[in-house]
Amino acid sequence: MEYYSNQINRLIEELARLPGIGAKSAQRLAFYLLNQPKDNVRQLAETIMDAREHICYCKECFTLTDRELCPICSSSQRDHSTIMVVENTRDLAAYEKTGKYDGVYHVLHGAISPMLGIGPGDIKLKELMTRLQQDISEVIIATNSSLEGETTAMYISKLIKPTGIKVSRIASGVPVGGDLECIDEVTLLRALEGRVEL
Ligand code: ZN
């Protein structure tokens, strides 16, 4: 027996596709939205569409941005010879929150995972190697300490080693399997400061 009309079911199904949203949360969100004034819902929908249409990759570091060059890459205050390699834009934001890192970033958009069939060609690795042809003094690998993150770190360090550029890995103060964005700023800072050369 169907409890809800088709359109309500469709809304619940669409919401349930979002990461971390189960069937119950999807129902709660659906009814919340349906009880909101139409203008509020329209504004939310338009904000989502606007973001989706205007957000692109920074042509330098590949973070998500609404400009050709993100604010970090276009800043003259940053040290453009130090690149921190992170898995995604949320990890970049976590390091930015510490306010203590003044280099630039490179966002891989994933990590190598043989199990999930994600190879080096599926993340922004070629793009990183291209950037290294500029005047770079250090690459800090700050991928997660998960199996995938470690595999990626090892792969990258092997690629970079022959270039003679200094490669370091953030300290293992970051708990194993830890998602970078869930870790507090002090721990992140300690991991960054205690990085070891590979
Ligand atoms: Zn950038």
PDB file of C-alpha atoms and ligand atoms in Angstrom:
ATOM      1  CA  MET A   1       0.000   0.000   0.000  1.00  0.00           C
ATOM      2  CA  GLU A   2       1.219   3.473  -0.936  1.00  0.00           C
ATOM      3  CA  TYR A   3       1.285   5.939   1.930  1.00  0.00           C
ATOM      4  CA  TYR A   4       2.202   9.031  -0.038  1.00  0.00           C
ATOM      5  CA  SER A   5       1.341  10.454  -3.423  1.00  0.00           C
ATOM      6  CA  ASN A   6       3.796   9.892  -6.265  1.00  0.00           C
ATOM      7  CA  GLN A   7       5.305  13.343  -6.095  1.00  0.00           C
ATOM      8  CA  ILE A   8       6.030  13.040  -2.403  1.00  0.00           C
ATOM      9  CA  ASN A   9       7.597   9.623  -2.999  1.00  0.00           C
ATOM     10  CA  ARG A  10       9.756  11.060  -5.751  1.00  0.00           C
ATOM     11  CA  LEU A  11      10.982  13.868  -3.534  1.00  0.00           C
ATOM     12  CA  ILE A  12      11.831  11.380  -0.765  1.00  0.00           C
ATOM     13  CA  GLU A  13      13.669   9.144  -3.242  1.00  0.00           C
ATOM     14  CA  GLU A  14      15.724  12.045  -4.620  1.00  0.00           C
ATOM     15  CA  LEU A  15      16.677  13.235  -1.145  1.00  0.00           C
ATOM     16  CA  ALA A  16      17.605   9.698  -0.096  1.00  0.00           C
ATOM     17  CA  ARG A  17      20.271   9.673  -2.831  1.00  0.00           C
ATOM     18  CA  LEU A  18      22.247  12.322  -0.961  1.00  0.00           C
ATOM     19  CA  PRO A  19      25.234  11.006   0.991  1.00  0.00           C
ATOM     20  CA  GLY A  20      24.477  10.293   4.638  1.00  0.00           C
ATOM     21  CA  ILE A  21      20.717  10.609   4.127  1.00  0.00           C
ATOM     22  CA  GLY A  22      18.792   7.444   4.899  1.00  0.00           C
ATOM     23  CA  ALA A  23      15.121   6.767   4.196  1.00  0.00           C
ATOM     24  CA  LYS A  24      13.972   8.287   7.504  1.00  0.00           C
ATOM     25  CA  SER A  25      15.999  11.485   7.130  1.00  0.00           C
ATOM     26  CA  ALA A  26      14.793  11.798   3.543  1.00  0.00           C
ATOM     27  CA  GLN A  27      11.170  11.662   4.743  1.00  0.00           C
ATOM     28  CA  ARG A  28      11.855  14.240   7.430  1.00  0.00           C
ATOM     29  CA  LEU A  29      13.529  16.590   4.942  1.00  0.00           C
ATOM     30  CA  ALA A  30      10.764  16.101   2.379  1.00  0.00           C
ATOM     31  CA  PHE A  31       8.021  17.060   4.829  1.00  0.00           C
ATOM     32  CA  TYR A  32      10.092  19.928   6.165  1.00  0.00           C
ATOM     33  CA  LEU A  33      10.446  21.318   2.635  1.00  0.00           C
ATOM     34  CA  LEU A  34       6.765  20.807   1.847  1.00  0.00           C
ATOM     35  CA  ASN A  35       5.828  22.803   4.938  1.00  0.00           C
ATOM     36  CA  GLN A  36       8.089  25.737   4.062  1.00  0.00           C
ATOM     37  CA  PRO A  37       6.833  28.867   2.260  1.00  0.00           C
ATOM     38  CA  LYS A  38       7.214  28.411  -1.512  1.00  0.00           C
ATOM     39  CA  ASP A  39       9.673  31.311  -1.735  1.00  0.00           C
ATOM     40  CA  ASN A  40      12.103  29.665   0.686  1.00  0.00           C
ATOM     41  CA  VAL A  41      12.032  26.417  -1.247  1.00  0.00           C
ATOM     42  CA  ARG A  42      12.528  28.247  -4.535  1.00  0.00           C
ATOM     43  CA  GLN A  43      15.516  30.086  -3.110  1.00  0.00           C
ATOM     44  CA  LEU A  44      17.090  26.810  -1.957  1.00  0.00           C
ATOM     45  CA  ALA A  45      16.537  25.203  -5.365  1.00  0.00           C
ATOM     46  CA  GLU A  46      17.974  28.237  -7.160  1.00  0.00           C
ATOM     47  CA  THR A  47      21.012  28.352  -4.861  1.00  0.00           C
ATOM     48  CA  ILE A  48      21.742  24.704  -5.610  1.00  0.00           C
ATOM     49  CA  MET A  49      21.390  25.251  -9.367  1.00  0.00           C
ATOM     50  CA  ASP A  50      23.494  28.428  -9.287  1.00  0.00           C
ATOM     51  CA  ALA A  51      26.276  26.708  -7.389  1.00  0.00           C
ATOM     52  CA  ARG A  52      26.207  23.710  -9.699  1.00  0.00           C
ATOM     53  CA  GLU A  53      26.340  25.895 -12.801  1.00  0.00           C
ATOM     54  CA  HIS A  54      29.019  28.328 -11.711  1.00  0.00           C
ATOM     55  CA  ILE A  55      31.384  26.228  -9.641  1.00  0.00           C
ATOM     56  CA  CYS A  56      34.349  24.826 -11.536  1.00  0.00           C
ATOM     57  CA  TYR A  57      37.873  23.634 -10.820  1.00  0.00           C
ATOM     58  CA  CYS A  58      40.591  26.201 -10.162  1.00  0.00           C
ATOM     59  CA  LYS A  59      42.889  25.872 -13.194  1.00  0.00           C
ATOM     60  CA  GLU A  60      45.934  25.773 -10.921  1.00  0.00           C
ATOM     61  CA  CYS A  61      45.073  23.685  -7.821  1.00  0.00           C
ATOM     62  CA  PHE A  62      41.765  22.085  -8.923  1.00  0.00           C
ATOM     63  CA  THR A  63      39.838  23.065  -5.827  1.00  0.00           C
ATOM     64  CA  LEU A  64      36.202  23.964  -6.387  1.00  0.00           C
ATOM     65  CA  THR A  65      35.764  27.664  -7.002  1.00  0.00           C
ATOM     66  CA  ASP A  66      33.634  30.135  -8.939  1.00  0.00           C
ATOM     67  CA  ARG A  67      36.624  31.836 -10.577  1.00  0.00           C
ATOM     68  CA  GLU A  68      39.322  30.799 -13.002  1.00  0.00           C
ATOM     69  CA  LEU A  69      41.872  30.946 -10.176  1.00  0.00           C
ATOM     70  CA  CYS A  70      40.789  30.326  -6.584  1.00  0.00           C
ATOM     71  CA  PRO A  71      41.477  33.011  -3.926  1.00  0.00           C
ATOM     72  CA  ILE A  72      44.447  31.015  -2.579  1.00  0.00           C
ATOM     73  CA  CYS A  73      46.153  30.561  -5.954  1.00  0.00           C
ATOM     74  CA  SER A  74      45.611  34.200  -6.874  1.00  0.00           C
ATOM     75  CA  SER A  75      46.966  35.519  -3.556  1.00  0.00           C
ATOM     76  CA  SER A  76      50.443  37.107  -3.505  1.00  0.00           C
ATOM     77  CA  GLN A  77      50.558  36.512   0.271  1.00  0.00           C
ATOM     78  CA  ARG A  78      50.899  32.754  -0.236  1.00  0.00           C
ATOM     79  CA  ASP A  79      54.090  30.810  -0.764  1.00  0.00           C
ATOM     80  CA  HIS A  80      53.591  29.366  -4.235  1.00  0.00           C
ATOM     81  CA  SER A  81      56.649  27.135  -3.978  1.00  0.00           C
ATOM     82  CA  THR A  82      55.083  24.879  -1.304  1.00  0.00           C
ATOM     83  CA  ILE A  83      52.237  22.642  -2.435  1.00  0.00           C
ATOM     84  CA  MET A  84      50.106  20.629  -0.026  1.00  0.00           C
ATOM     85  CA  VAL A  85      48.387  17.704  -1.702  1.00  0.00           C
ATOM     86  CA  VAL A  86      44.923  16.903  -0.312  1.00  0.00           C
ATOM     87  CA  GLU A  87      42.183  14.505  -1.362  1.00  0.00           C
ATOM     88  CA  ASN A  88      39.337  16.987  -1.604  1.00  0.00           C
ATOM     89  CA  THR A  89      38.202  20.578  -1.128  1.00  0.00           C
ATOM     90  CA  ARG A  90      36.888  19.830   2.386  1.00  0.00           C
ATOM     91  CA  ASP A  91      40.380  18.752   3.488  1.00  0.00           C
ATOM     92  CA  LEU A  92      41.760  21.992   2.049  1.00  0.00           C
ATOM     93  CA  ALA A  93      39.192  23.894   4.102  1.00  0.00           C
ATOM     94  CA  ALA A  94      40.241  21.989   7.241  1.00  0.00           C
ATOM     95  CA  TYR A  95      43.867  23.110   6.793  1.00  0.00           C
ATOM     96  CA  GLU A  96      42.809  26.659   5.951  1.00  0.00           C
ATOM     97  CA  LYS A  97      40.895  26.793   9.238  1.00  0.00           C
ATOM     98  CA  THR A  98      44.144  26.332  11.149  1.00  0.00           C
ATOM     99  CA  GLY A  99      45.257  29.660   9.641  1.00  0.00           C
ATOM    100  CA  LYS A 100      48.869  28.554   9.932  1.00  0.00           C
ATOM    101  CA  TYR A 101      49.614  27.210   6.468  1.00  0.00           C
ATOM    102  CA  ASP A 102      50.720  29.795   3.943  1.00  0.00           C
ATOM    103  CA  GLY A 103      51.586  27.598   0.976  1.00  0.00           C
ATOM    104  CA  VAL A 104      49.222  26.577  -1.804  1.00  0.00           C
ATOM    105  CA  TYR A 105      47.319  23.327  -2.390  1.00  0.00           C
ATOM    106  CA  HIS A 106      46.683  20.648  -4.955  1.00  0.00           C
ATOM    107  CA  VAL A 107      43.326  18.881  -4.781  1.00  0.00           C
ATOM    108  CA  LEU A 108      43.367  15.310  -6.111  1.00  0.00           C
ATOM    109  CA  HIS A 109      39.604  14.721  -5.987  1.00  0.00           C
ATOM    110  CA  GLY A 110      39.961  11.221  -4.625  1.00  0.00           C
ATOM    111  CA  ALA A 111      42.591   8.685  -3.720  1.00  0.00           C
ATOM    112  CA  ILE A 112      43.982   5.620  -5.438  1.00  0.00           C
ATOM    113  CA  SER A 113      41.914   2.567  -4.527  1.00  0.00           C
ATOM    114  CA  PRO A 114      42.572  -0.696  -6.347  1.00  0.00           C
ATOM    115  CA  MET A 115      39.550  -2.156  -4.579  1.00  0.00           C
ATOM    116  CA  LEU A 116      37.185   0.464  -5.983  1.00  0.00           C
ATOM    117  CA  GLY A 117      38.988   0.460  -9.317  1.00  0.00           C
ATOM    118  CA  ILE A 118      40.281   4.022  -8.860  1.00  0.00           C
ATOM    119  CA  GLY A 119      43.704   4.295 -10.470  1.00  0.00           C
ATOM    120  CA  PRO A 120      46.255   7.129 -10.710  1.00  0.00           C
ATOM    121  CA  GLY A 121      44.615   8.281 -13.941  1.00  0.00           C
ATOM    122  CA  ASP A 122      41.305   8.871 -12.158  1.00  0.00           C
ATOM    123  CA  ILE A 123      42.588  11.577  -9.815  1.00  0.00           C
ATOM    124  CA  LYS A 124      44.326  14.900 -10.575  1.00  0.00           C
ATOM    125  CA  LEU A 125      47.825  13.451 -10.444  1.00  0.00           C
ATOM    126  CA  LYS A 126      49.004  14.243 -13.964  1.00  0.00           C
ATOM    127  CA  GLU A 127      47.998  17.840 -13.231  1.00  0.00           C
ATOM    128  CA  LEU A 128      50.157  17.814 -10.097  1.00  0.00           C
ATOM    129  CA  MET A 129      53.182  16.578 -12.029  1.00  0.00           C
ATOM    130  CA  THR A 130      52.664  19.361 -14.576  1.00  0.00           C
ATOM    131  CA  ARG A 131      52.690  21.940 -11.772  1.00  0.00           C
ATOM    132  CA  LEU A 132      55.994  20.582 -10.510  1.00  0.00           C
ATOM    133  CA  GLN A 133      57.707  21.903 -13.622  1.00  0.00           C
ATOM    134  CA  GLN A 134      57.417  25.339 -12.017  1.00  0.00           C
ATOM    135  CA  ASP A 135      59.746  26.476  -9.251  1.00  0.00           C
ATOM    136  CA  ILE A 136      58.567  24.232  -6.384  1.00  0.00           C
ATOM    137  CA  SER A 137      60.587  23.667  -3.219  1.00  0.00           C
ATOM    138  CA  GLU A 138      58.386  21.238  -1.276  1.00  0.00           C
ATOM    139  CA  VAL A 139      55.394  18.979  -1.762  1.00  0.00           C
ATOM    140  CA  ILE A 140      53.563  18.080   1.466  1.00  0.00           C
ATOM    141  CA  ILE A 141      51.401  15.001   1.063  1.00  0.00           C
ATOM    142  CA  ALA A 142      48.350  15.378   3.287  1.00  0.00           C
ATOM    143  CA  THR A 143      46.139  12.588   2.009  1.00  0.00           C
ATOM    144  CA  ASN A 144      44.084  10.769   4.668  1.00  0.00           C
ATOM    145  CA  SER A 145      45.695   8.050   6.764  1.00  0.00           C
ATOM    146  CA  SER A 146      43.285   5.455   5.346  1.00  0.00           C
ATOM    147  CA  LEU A 147      44.634   2.602   3.206  1.00  0.00           C
ATOM    148  CA  GLU A 148      43.737   4.581   0.072  1.00  0.00           C
ATOM    149  CA  GLY A 149      45.357   7.746   1.422  1.00  0.00           C
ATOM    150  CA  GLU A 150      48.585   5.904   2.282  1.00  0.00           C
ATOM    151  CA  THR A 151      48.669   4.133  -1.086  1.00  0.00           C
ATOM    152  CA  THR A 152      48.249   7.478  -2.817  1.00  0.00           C
ATOM    153  CA  ALA A 153      50.966   9.103  -0.684  1.00  0.00           C
ATOM    154  CA  MET A 154      53.405   6.353  -1.509  1.00  0.00           C
ATOM    155  CA  TYR A 155      52.601   6.492  -5.213  1.00  0.00           C
ATOM    156  CA  ILE A 156      53.042  10.276  -5.334  1.00  0.00           C
ATOM    157  CA  SER A 157      56.323  10.243  -3.413  1.00  0.00           C
ATOM    158  CA  LYS A 158      57.736   7.679  -5.834  1.00  0.00           C
ATOM    159  CA  LEU A 159      56.717   9.873  -8.765  1.00  0.00           C
ATOM    160  CA  ILE A 160      58.218  13.021  -7.288  1.00  0.00           C
ATOM    161  CA  LYS A 161      61.454  11.600  -5.860  1.00  0.00           C
ATOM    162  CA  PRO A 162      63.331  11.572  -9.201  1.00  0.00           C
ATOM    163  CA  THR A 163      62.604  15.284  -9.704  1.00  0.00           C
ATOM    164  CA  GLY A 164      64.690  16.145  -6.625  1.00  0.00           C
ATOM    165  CA  ILE A 165      61.878  18.194  -5.102  1.00  0.00           C
ATOM    166  CA  LYS A 166      61.521  17.717  -1.336  1.00  0.00           C
ATOM    167  CA  VAL A 167      58.550  15.468  -0.514  1.00  0.00           C
ATOM    168  CA  SER A 168      57.110  15.194   2.983  1.00  0.00           C
ATOM    169  CA  ARG A 169      54.177  13.427   4.590  1.00  0.00           C
ATOM    170  CA  ILE A 170      52.092  14.884   7.414  1.00  0.00           C
ATOM    171  CA  ALA A 171      52.824  13.227  10.759  1.00  0.00           C
ATOM    172  CA  SER A 172      50.862  10.197  11.848  1.00  0.00           C
ATOM    173  CA  GLY A 173      49.260  12.247  14.637  1.00  0.00           C
ATOM    174  CA  VAL A 174      46.227  12.021  12.424  1.00  0.00           C
ATOM    175  CA  PRO A 175      44.399   8.888  13.614  1.00  0.00           C
ATOM    176  CA  VAL A 176      44.515   5.939  11.244  1.00  0.00           C
ATOM    177  CA  GLY A 177      41.440   5.807   9.062  1.00  0.00           C
ATOM    178  CA  GLY A 178      40.731   9.355  10.154  1.00  0.00           C
ATOM    179  CA  ASP A 179      38.816  11.643   7.885  1.00  0.00           C
ATOM    180  CA  LEU A 180      40.815  14.878   7.762  1.00  0.00           C
ATOM    181  CA  GLU A 181      37.824  17.163   8.019  1.00  0.00           C
ATOM    182  CA  CYS A 182      36.683  15.582  11.321  1.00  0.00           C
ATOM    183  CA  ILE A 183      39.987  16.220  13.041  1.00  0.00           C
ATOM    184  CA  ASP A 184      40.401  19.296  15.220  1.00  0.00           C
ATOM    185  CA  GLU A 185      42.675  22.129  14.178  1.00  0.00           C
ATOM    186  CA  VAL A 186      45.313  21.520  16.861  1.00  0.00           C
ATOM    187  CA  THR A 187      45.809  17.913  15.721  1.00  0.00           C
ATOM    188  CA  LEU A 188      46.000  19.040  12.089  1.00  0.00           C
ATOM    189  CA  LEU A 189      48.561  21.676  12.951  1.00  0.00           C
ATOM    190  CA  ARG A 190      50.651  19.178  14.886  1.00  0.00           C
ATOM    191  CA  ALA A 191      50.501  16.776  11.948  1.00  0.00           C
ATOM    192  CA  LEU A 192      51.646  19.521   9.598  1.00  0.00           C
ATOM    193  CA  GLU A 193      54.472  20.737  11.816  1.00  0.00           C
ATOM    194  CA  GLY A 194      55.672  17.196  12.524  1.00  0.00           C
ATOM    195  CA  ARG A 195      55.761  16.201   8.878  1.00  0.00           C
ATOM    196  CA  VAL A 196      58.576  13.889   7.880  1.00  0.00           C
ATOM    197  CA  GLU A 197      60.580  13.928   4.692  1.00  0.00           C
ATOM    198  CA  LEU A 198      59.987  10.885   2.495  1.00  0.00           C
TER     199      LEU A 198
HETATM  200 ZN    ZN B   1      43.585  27.261  -6.775  1.00  0.00          ZN
END
